[in-house]
Amino acid sequence: MATSRTYELKRRAERQEETRRQIVAAAVELHTTLGPSRTTVQGIAEKAGVTRPTVYAHFPDARSLLEACSGHVHVTVPPPDPTPWHSISNASERLETALRELYGYYERLEPLLENVERDAAVMPVVADLNADRVRYLEGIRDLLLEAWPTRGGGRARLRRAIGHALEFRTWQSLVRRQACTTEEAVQLMAAFASVAPQEAPSPANPEAHRT
């Protein structure tokens, strides 16, 4: 009897875990096509083939569901790992490598990232989770900045330029709106960063043009 009960408990746990995976997969699909703010529990339940109470039994609130979805995406489409970039001593090469990998990641997740950025403005829980991505990009920016010898005001400008180059919207603008290839976008942003430390020339003195 004990063996039979143990088996039944194991099977029940497996079924619950499978149901949980189905719910998360359904939610991620709807977040990708509609966005978190436009995804309903009823819609998730229908796509997962379960009932609304079942969804709530596994995920009693929006935060628990969104955290599970974020974890699922992180595992199935992981963001670039910056660790190998430490070994690239050339600053431009390190930047180009990072941009190439990051832009490829953006391409794979574009619809979802676009919806998440849109909905972060209206859903605090989405904004909280999106903050993790912001910190990830800040870490990459600092890693890339380490390779440049620039100091002072030039370093501050370079920091902002690299930060801009790493943004999802920057990639989207270059590739989707300006019709760049990913490699062209990488090279454009690398060139942008290379001149960023240079101080802009002062505007001409208006007094010099007066007669």
PDB file of C-alpha atoms in Angstrom:
ATOM      1  CA  MET A   1       0.000   0.000   0.000  1.00  0.00           C
ATOM      2  CA  ALA A   2       2.796   2.407   0.875  1.00  0.00           C
ATOM      3  CA  THR A   3       4.483   1.803  -2.479  1.00  0.00           C
ATOM      4  CA  SER A   4       1.217   2.345  -4.346  1.00  0.00           C
ATOM      5  CA  ARG A   5       0.507   5.585  -2.465  1.00  0.00           C
ATOM      6  CA  THR A   6       4.023   6.855  -3.124  1.00  0.00           C
ATOM      7  CA  TYR A   7       3.566   6.135  -6.817  1.00  0.00           C
ATOM      8  CA  GLU A   8       0.231   7.967  -6.914  1.00  0.00           C
ATOM      9  CA  LEU A   9       1.706  10.986  -5.142  1.00  0.00           C
ATOM     10  CA  LYS A  10       4.579  11.033  -7.611  1.00  0.00           C
ATOM     11  CA  ARG A  11       2.204  10.841 -10.573  1.00  0.00           C
ATOM     12  CA  ARG A  12       0.059  13.621  -9.124  1.00  0.00           C
ATOM     13  CA  ALA A  13       3.125  15.837  -8.670  1.00  0.00           C
ATOM     14  CA  GLU A  14       4.190  15.136 -12.252  1.00  0.00           C
ATOM     15  CA  ARG A  15       0.737  16.034 -13.571  1.00  0.00           C
ATOM     16  CA  GLN A  16       0.713  19.247 -11.554  1.00  0.00           C
ATOM     17  CA  GLU A  17       4.142  20.180 -12.859  1.00  0.00           C
ATOM     18  CA  GLU A  18       3.059  19.485 -16.431  1.00  0.00           C
ATOM     19  CA  THR A  19      -0.054  21.626 -15.929  1.00  0.00           C
ATOM     20  CA  ARG A  20       2.132  24.393 -14.542  1.00  0.00           C
ATOM     21  CA  ARG A  21       4.411  24.220 -17.591  1.00  0.00           C
ATOM     22  CA  GLN A  22       1.399  24.373 -19.923  1.00  0.00           C
ATOM     23  CA  ILE A  23       0.085  27.467 -18.149  1.00  0.00           C
ATOM     24  CA  VAL A  24       3.454  29.216 -18.302  1.00  0.00           C
ATOM     25  CA  ALA A  25       3.943  28.345 -21.968  1.00  0.00           C
ATOM     26  CA  ALA A  26       0.457  29.639 -22.789  1.00  0.00           C
ATOM     27  CA  ALA A  27       1.077  32.862 -20.873  1.00  0.00           C
ATOM     28  CA  VAL A  28       4.417  33.471 -22.609  1.00  0.00           C
ATOM     29  CA  GLU A  29       2.791  32.941 -26.000  1.00  0.00           C
ATOM     30  CA  LEU A  30       0.043  35.448 -25.188  1.00  0.00           C
ATOM     31  CA  HIS A  31       2.527  37.938 -23.742  1.00  0.00           C
ATOM     32  CA  THR A  32       4.440  37.675 -27.010  1.00  0.00           C
ATOM     33  CA  THR A  33       1.421  38.189 -29.249  1.00  0.00           C
ATOM     34  CA  LEU A  34      -0.725  40.496 -27.100  1.00  0.00           C
ATOM     35  CA  GLY A  35       1.435  41.737 -24.253  1.00  0.00           C
ATOM     36  CA  PRO A  36       1.097  41.198 -20.498  1.00  0.00           C
ATOM     37  CA  SER A  37      -1.455  43.987 -20.025  1.00  0.00           C
ATOM     38  CA  ARG A  38      -3.784  42.526 -22.660  1.00  0.00           C
ATOM     39  CA  THR A  39      -3.479  38.919 -21.525  1.00  0.00           C
ATOM     40  CA  THR A  40      -6.338  37.626 -19.378  1.00  0.00           C
ATOM     41  CA  VAL A  41      -6.477  34.658 -17.038  1.00  0.00           C
ATOM     42  CA  GLN A  42      -9.351  33.317 -19.114  1.00  0.00           C
ATOM     43  CA  GLY A  43      -7.227  33.553 -22.251  1.00  0.00           C
ATOM     44  CA  ILE A  44      -4.357  31.725 -20.568  1.00  0.00           C
ATOM     45  CA  ALA A  45      -6.702  29.022 -19.305  1.00  0.00           C
ATOM     46  CA  GLU A  46      -8.209  28.454 -22.745  1.00  0.00           C
ATOM     47  CA  LYS A  47      -4.835  28.260 -24.475  1.00  0.00           C
ATOM     48  CA  ALA A  48      -3.422  25.940 -21.802  1.00  0.00           C
ATOM     49  CA  GLY A  49      -6.528  23.739 -21.857  1.00  0.00           C
ATOM     50  CA  VAL A  50      -7.307  24.245 -18.169  1.00  0.00           C
ATOM     51  CA  THR A  51      -9.831  26.155 -16.090  1.00  0.00           C
ATOM     52  CA  ARG A  52      -9.455  29.599 -14.521  1.00  0.00           C
ATOM     53  CA  PRO A  53      -9.385  28.090 -10.986  1.00  0.00           C
ATOM     54  CA  THR A  54      -6.529  25.852 -12.097  1.00  0.00           C
ATOM     55  CA  VAL A  55      -4.520  28.863 -13.250  1.00  0.00           C
ATOM     56  CA  TYR A  56      -5.130  30.595  -9.916  1.00  0.00           C
ATOM     57  CA  ALA A  57      -4.231  27.431  -8.009  1.00  0.00           C
ATOM     58  CA  HIS A  58      -0.768  27.506  -9.554  1.00  0.00           C
ATOM     59  CA  PHE A  59      -0.365  31.287  -9.790  1.00  0.00           C
ATOM     60  CA  PRO A  60      -2.513  33.213  -7.297  1.00  0.00           C
ATOM     61  CA  ASP A  61      -1.395  36.635  -8.539  1.00  0.00           C
ATOM     62  CA  ALA A  62       0.092  38.381 -11.557  1.00  0.00           C
ATOM     63  CA  ARG A  63       3.567  38.637 -10.038  1.00  0.00           C
ATOM     64  CA  SER A  64       3.967  34.894  -9.468  1.00  0.00           C
ATOM     65  CA  LEU A  65       2.871  34.180 -13.040  1.00  0.00           C
ATOM     66  CA  LEU A  66       5.076  36.855 -14.589  1.00  0.00           C
ATOM     67  CA  GLU A  67       8.091  35.691 -12.597  1.00  0.00           C
ATOM     68  CA  ALA A  68       7.513  32.143 -13.829  1.00  0.00           C
ATOM     69  CA  CYS A  69       7.201  33.408 -17.403  1.00  0.00           C
ATOM     70  CA  SER A  70      10.399  35.427 -17.061  1.00  0.00           C
ATOM     71  CA  GLY A  71      12.224  32.364 -15.774  1.00  0.00           C
ATOM     72  CA  HIS A  72      10.874  30.256 -18.631  1.00  0.00           C
ATOM     73  CA  VAL A  73      12.059  32.735 -21.261  1.00  0.00           C
ATOM     74  CA  HIS A  74      15.437  33.078 -19.561  1.00  0.00           C
ATOM     75  CA  VAL A  75      15.961  29.324 -19.826  1.00  0.00           C
ATOM     76  CA  THR A  76      14.579  28.787 -23.336  1.00  0.00           C
ATOM     77  CA  VAL A  77      16.121  31.923 -24.904  1.00  0.00           C
ATOM     78  CA  PRO A  78      18.957  32.914 -22.568  1.00  0.00           C
ATOM     79  CA  PRO A  79      20.487  36.376 -22.875  1.00  0.00           C
ATOM     80  CA  PRO A  80      24.140  36.611 -23.908  1.00  0.00           C
ATOM     81  CA  ASP A  81      26.643  35.635 -21.235  1.00  0.00           C
ATOM     82  CA  PRO A  82      29.117  38.533 -20.854  1.00  0.00           C
ATOM     83  CA  THR A  83      31.754  36.386 -19.117  1.00  0.00           C
ATOM     84  CA  PRO A  84      33.766  35.499 -22.265  1.00  0.00           C
ATOM     85  CA  TRP A  85      33.996  39.171 -23.228  1.00  0.00           C
ATOM     86  CA  HIS A  86      36.418  39.797 -20.365  1.00  0.00           C
ATOM     87  CA  SER A  87      39.116  38.040 -22.373  1.00  0.00           C
ATOM     88  CA  ILE A  88      38.780  40.439 -25.328  1.00  0.00           C
ATOM     89  CA  SER A  89      41.322  43.171 -24.632  1.00  0.00           C
ATOM     90  CA  ASN A  90      40.629  45.316 -27.696  1.00  0.00           C
ATOM     91  CA  ALA A  91      37.877  47.772 -26.748  1.00  0.00           C
ATOM     92  CA  SER A  92      36.274  48.013 -30.193  1.00  0.00           C
ATOM     93  CA  GLU A  93      36.331  44.260 -30.689  1.00  0.00           C
ATOM     94  CA  ARG A  94      34.778  43.692 -27.256  1.00  0.00           C
ATOM     95  CA  LEU A  95      32.013  46.185 -28.047  1.00  0.00           C
ATOM     96  CA  GLU A  96      31.299  44.699 -31.458  1.00  0.00           C
ATOM     97  CA  THR A  97      31.160  41.176 -30.045  1.00  0.00           C
ATOM     98  CA  ALA A  98      28.742  42.239 -27.327  1.00  0.00           C
ATOM     99  CA  LEU A  99      26.503  44.141 -29.739  1.00  0.00           C
ATOM    100  CA  ARG A 100      26.459  41.268 -32.214  1.00  0.00           C
ATOM    101  CA  GLU A 101      25.322  38.795 -29.582  1.00  0.00           C
ATOM    102  CA  LEU A 102      22.888  41.191 -27.932  1.00  0.00           C
ATOM    103  CA  TYR A 103      21.293  42.255 -31.210  1.00  0.00           C
ATOM    104  CA  GLY A 104      20.818  38.601 -32.163  1.00  0.00           C
ATOM    105  CA  TYR A 105      19.070  38.080 -28.842  1.00  0.00           C
ATOM    106  CA  TYR A 106      16.822  41.066 -29.519  1.00  0.00           C
ATOM    107  CA  GLU A 107      15.870  39.659 -32.902  1.00  0.00           C
ATOM    108  CA  ARG A 108      14.819  36.340 -31.373  1.00  0.00           C
ATOM    109  CA  LEU A 109      12.658  37.997 -28.725  1.00  0.00           C
ATOM    110  CA  GLU A 110      11.560  41.180 -30.476  1.00  0.00           C
ATOM    111  CA  PRO A 111       7.744  40.870 -30.161  1.00  0.00           C
ATOM    112  CA  LEU A 112       7.941  39.945 -26.479  1.00  0.00           C
ATOM    113  CA  LEU A 113      10.471  42.653 -25.613  1.00  0.00           C
ATOM    114  CA  GLU A 114       8.432  45.271 -27.439  1.00  0.00           C
ATOM    115  CA  ASN A 115       5.283  44.321 -25.523  1.00  0.00           C
ATOM    116  CA  VAL A 116       7.109  44.220 -22.187  1.00  0.00           C
ATOM    117  CA  GLU A 117       8.596  47.697 -22.724  1.00  0.00           C
ATOM    118  CA  ARG A 118       5.185  49.030 -23.701  1.00  0.00           C
ATOM    119  CA  ASP A 119       3.385  47.484 -20.743  1.00  0.00           C
ATOM    120  CA  ALA A 120       6.040  48.466 -18.193  1.00  0.00           C
ATOM    121  CA  ALA A 121       4.489  51.935 -18.325  1.00  0.00           C
ATOM    122  CA  VAL A 122       1.075  50.677 -17.170  1.00  0.00           C
ATOM    123  CA  MET A 123       1.869  47.575 -15.078  1.00  0.00           C
ATOM    124  CA  PRO A 124       4.140  48.113 -12.053  1.00  0.00           C
ATOM    125  CA  VAL A 125       4.881  44.401 -11.781  1.00  0.00           C
ATOM    126  CA  VAL A 126       6.124  44.370 -15.389  1.00  0.00           C
ATOM    127  CA  ALA A 127       8.201  47.465 -14.668  1.00  0.00           C
ATOM    128  CA  ASP A 128       9.777  45.686 -11.686  1.00  0.00           C
ATOM    129  CA  LEU A 129      10.738  42.676 -13.780  1.00  0.00           C
ATOM    130  CA  ASN A 130      11.940  44.885 -16.615  1.00  0.00           C
ATOM    131  CA  ALA A 131      14.252  46.584 -14.132  1.00  0.00           C
ATOM    132  CA  ASP A 132      16.255  43.344 -14.005  1.00  0.00           C
ATOM    133  CA  ARG A 133      16.965  43.705 -17.732  1.00  0.00           C
ATOM    134  CA  VAL A 134      18.017  47.313 -17.187  1.00  0.00           C
ATOM    135  CA  ARG A 135      20.516  46.222 -14.531  1.00  0.00           C
ATOM    136  CA  TYR A 136      21.798  43.495 -16.863  1.00  0.00           C
ATOM    137  CA  LEU A 137      22.474  46.090 -19.566  1.00  0.00           C
ATOM    138  CA  GLU A 138      24.134  48.407 -17.069  1.00  0.00           C
ATOM    139  CA  GLY A 139      26.485  45.588 -16.116  1.00  0.00           C
ATOM    140  CA  ILE A 140      27.347  45.020 -19.773  1.00  0.00           C
ATOM    141  CA  ARG A 141      27.896  48.751 -20.297  1.00  0.00           C
ATOM    142  CA  ASP A 142      30.353  48.877 -17.397  1.00  0.00           C
ATOM    143  CA  LEU A 143      32.180  45.778 -18.649  1.00  0.00           C
ATOM    144  CA  LEU A 144      32.589  47.312 -22.098  1.00  0.00           C
ATOM    145  CA  LEU A 145      33.662  50.638 -20.664  1.00  0.00           C
ATOM    146  CA  GLU A 146      36.502  48.958 -18.751  1.00  0.00           C
ATOM    147  CA  ALA A 147      38.347  48.247 -21.995  1.00  0.00           C
ATOM    148  CA  TRP A 148      38.577  51.924 -23.009  1.00  0.00           C
ATOM    149  CA  PRO A 149      41.415  54.094 -21.628  1.00  0.00           C
ATOM    150  CA  THR A 150      39.348  57.274 -21.918  1.00  0.00           C
ATOM    151  CA  ARG A 151      39.019  59.380 -18.769  1.00  0.00           C
ATOM    152  CA  GLY A 152      37.207  62.520 -17.616  1.00  0.00           C
ATOM    153  CA  GLY A 153      34.421  64.033 -19.652  1.00  0.00           C
ATOM    154  CA  GLY A 154      35.228  61.818 -22.621  1.00  0.00           C
ATOM    155  CA  ARG A 155      34.596  58.737 -20.497  1.00  0.00           C
ATOM    156  CA  ALA A 156      31.206  60.060 -19.409  1.00  0.00           C
ATOM    157  CA  ARG A 157      30.237  60.628 -23.049  1.00  0.00           C
ATOM    158  CA  LEU A 158      31.476  57.168 -23.977  1.00  0.00           C
ATOM    159  CA  ARG A 159      29.467  55.653 -21.134  1.00  0.00           C
ATOM    160  CA  ARG A 160      26.293  57.244 -22.478  1.00  0.00           C
ATOM    161  CA  ALA A 161      27.086  56.230 -26.059  1.00  0.00           C
ATOM    162  CA  ILE A 162      27.632  52.576 -25.125  1.00  0.00           C
ATOM    163  CA  GLY A 163      24.475  52.612 -23.018  1.00  0.00           C
ATOM    164  CA  HIS A 164      22.528  53.916 -26.007  1.00  0.00           C
ATOM    165  CA  ALA A 165      24.034  51.308 -28.327  1.00  0.00           C
ATOM    166  CA  LEU A 166      22.957  48.476 -26.015  1.00  0.00           C
ATOM    167  CA  GLU A 167      19.283  49.462 -25.906  1.00  0.00           C
ATOM    168  CA  PHE A 168      16.627  47.292 -27.528  1.00  0.00           C
ATOM    169  CA  ARG A 169      15.019  50.374 -29.095  1.00  0.00           C
ATOM    170  CA  THR A 170      18.341  51.368 -30.668  1.00  0.00           C
ATOM    171  CA  TRP A 171      18.617  47.996 -32.401  1.00  0.00           C
ATOM    172  CA  GLN A 172      14.967  48.132 -33.429  1.00  0.00           C
ATOM    173  CA  SER A 173      15.300  51.620 -34.885  1.00  0.00           C
ATOM    174  CA  LEU A 174      18.384  50.754 -36.908  1.00  0.00           C
ATOM    175  CA  VAL A 175      17.230  47.359 -38.173  1.00  0.00           C
ATOM    176  CA  ARG A 176      13.475  47.805 -38.504  1.00  0.00           C
ATOM    177  CA  ARG A 177      13.145  51.495 -39.347  1.00  0.00           C
ATOM    178  CA  GLN A 178      16.437  52.309 -41.040  1.00  0.00           C
ATOM    179  CA  ALA A 179      16.677  48.932 -42.824  1.00  0.00           C
ATOM    180  CA  CYS A 180      20.168  48.122 -41.555  1.00  0.00           C
ATOM    181  CA  THR A 181      21.396  44.584 -41.402  1.00  0.00           C
ATOM    182  CA  THR A 182      22.406  43.478 -37.918  1.00  0.00           C
ATOM    183  CA  GLU A 183      26.077  43.744 -38.880  1.00  0.00           C
ATOM    184  CA  GLU A 184      25.573  47.261 -40.241  1.00  0.00           C
ATOM    185  CA  ALA A 185      23.872  48.231 -36.985  1.00  0.00           C
ATOM    186  CA  VAL A 186      26.818  46.808 -35.026  1.00  0.00           C
ATOM    187  CA  GLN A 187      29.341  48.748 -37.094  1.00  0.00           C
ATOM    188  CA  LEU A 188      27.360  51.989 -36.901  1.00  0.00           C
ATOM    189  CA  MET A 189      27.146  51.817 -33.120  1.00  0.00           C
ATOM    190  CA  ALA A 190      30.817  50.859 -32.821  1.00  0.00           C
ATOM    191  CA  ALA A 191      31.735  53.906 -34.907  1.00  0.00           C
ATOM    192  CA  PHE A 192      29.400  56.058 -32.812  1.00  0.00           C
ATOM    193  CA  ALA A 193      31.089  54.912 -29.618  1.00  0.00           C
ATOM    194  CA  SER A 194      34.587  55.440 -31.019  1.00  0.00           C
ATOM    195  CA  VAL A 195      34.003  59.166 -31.558  1.00  0.00           C
ATOM    196  CA  ALA A 196      31.931  59.716 -28.416  1.00  0.00           C
ATOM    197  CA  PRO A 197      34.907  60.605 -26.189  1.00  0.00           C
ATOM    198  CA  GLN A 198      35.824  63.495 -28.469  1.00  0.00           C
ATOM    199  CA  GLU A 199      34.595  66.834 -27.182  1.00  0.00           C
ATOM    200  CA  ALA A 200      32.193  68.560 -29.523  1.00  0.00           C
ATOM    201  CA  PRO A 201      33.533  71.809 -30.959  1.00  0.00           C
ATOM    202  CA  SER A 202      32.223  74.939 -29.310  1.00  0.00           C
ATOM    203  CA  PRO A 203      29.698  76.884 -31.353  1.00  0.00           C
ATOM    204  CA  ALA A 204      31.089  79.875 -33.169  1.00  0.00           C
ATOM    205  CA  ASN A 205      31.143  83.035 -31.135  1.00  0.00           C
ATOM    206  CA  PRO A 206      28.133  85.115 -32.271  1.00  0.00           C
ATOM    207  CA  GLU A 207      30.125  88.281 -31.580  1.00  0.00           C
ATOM    208  CA  ALA A 208      32.608  87.307 -34.303  1.00  0.00           C
ATOM    209  CA  HIS A 209      29.911  87.670 -36.976  1.00  0.00           C
ATOM    210  CA  ARG A 210      28.807  91.108 -35.972  1.00  0.00           C
ATOM    211  CA  THR A 211      30.000  94.106 -37.937  1.00  0.00           C
TER     212      THR A 211
END
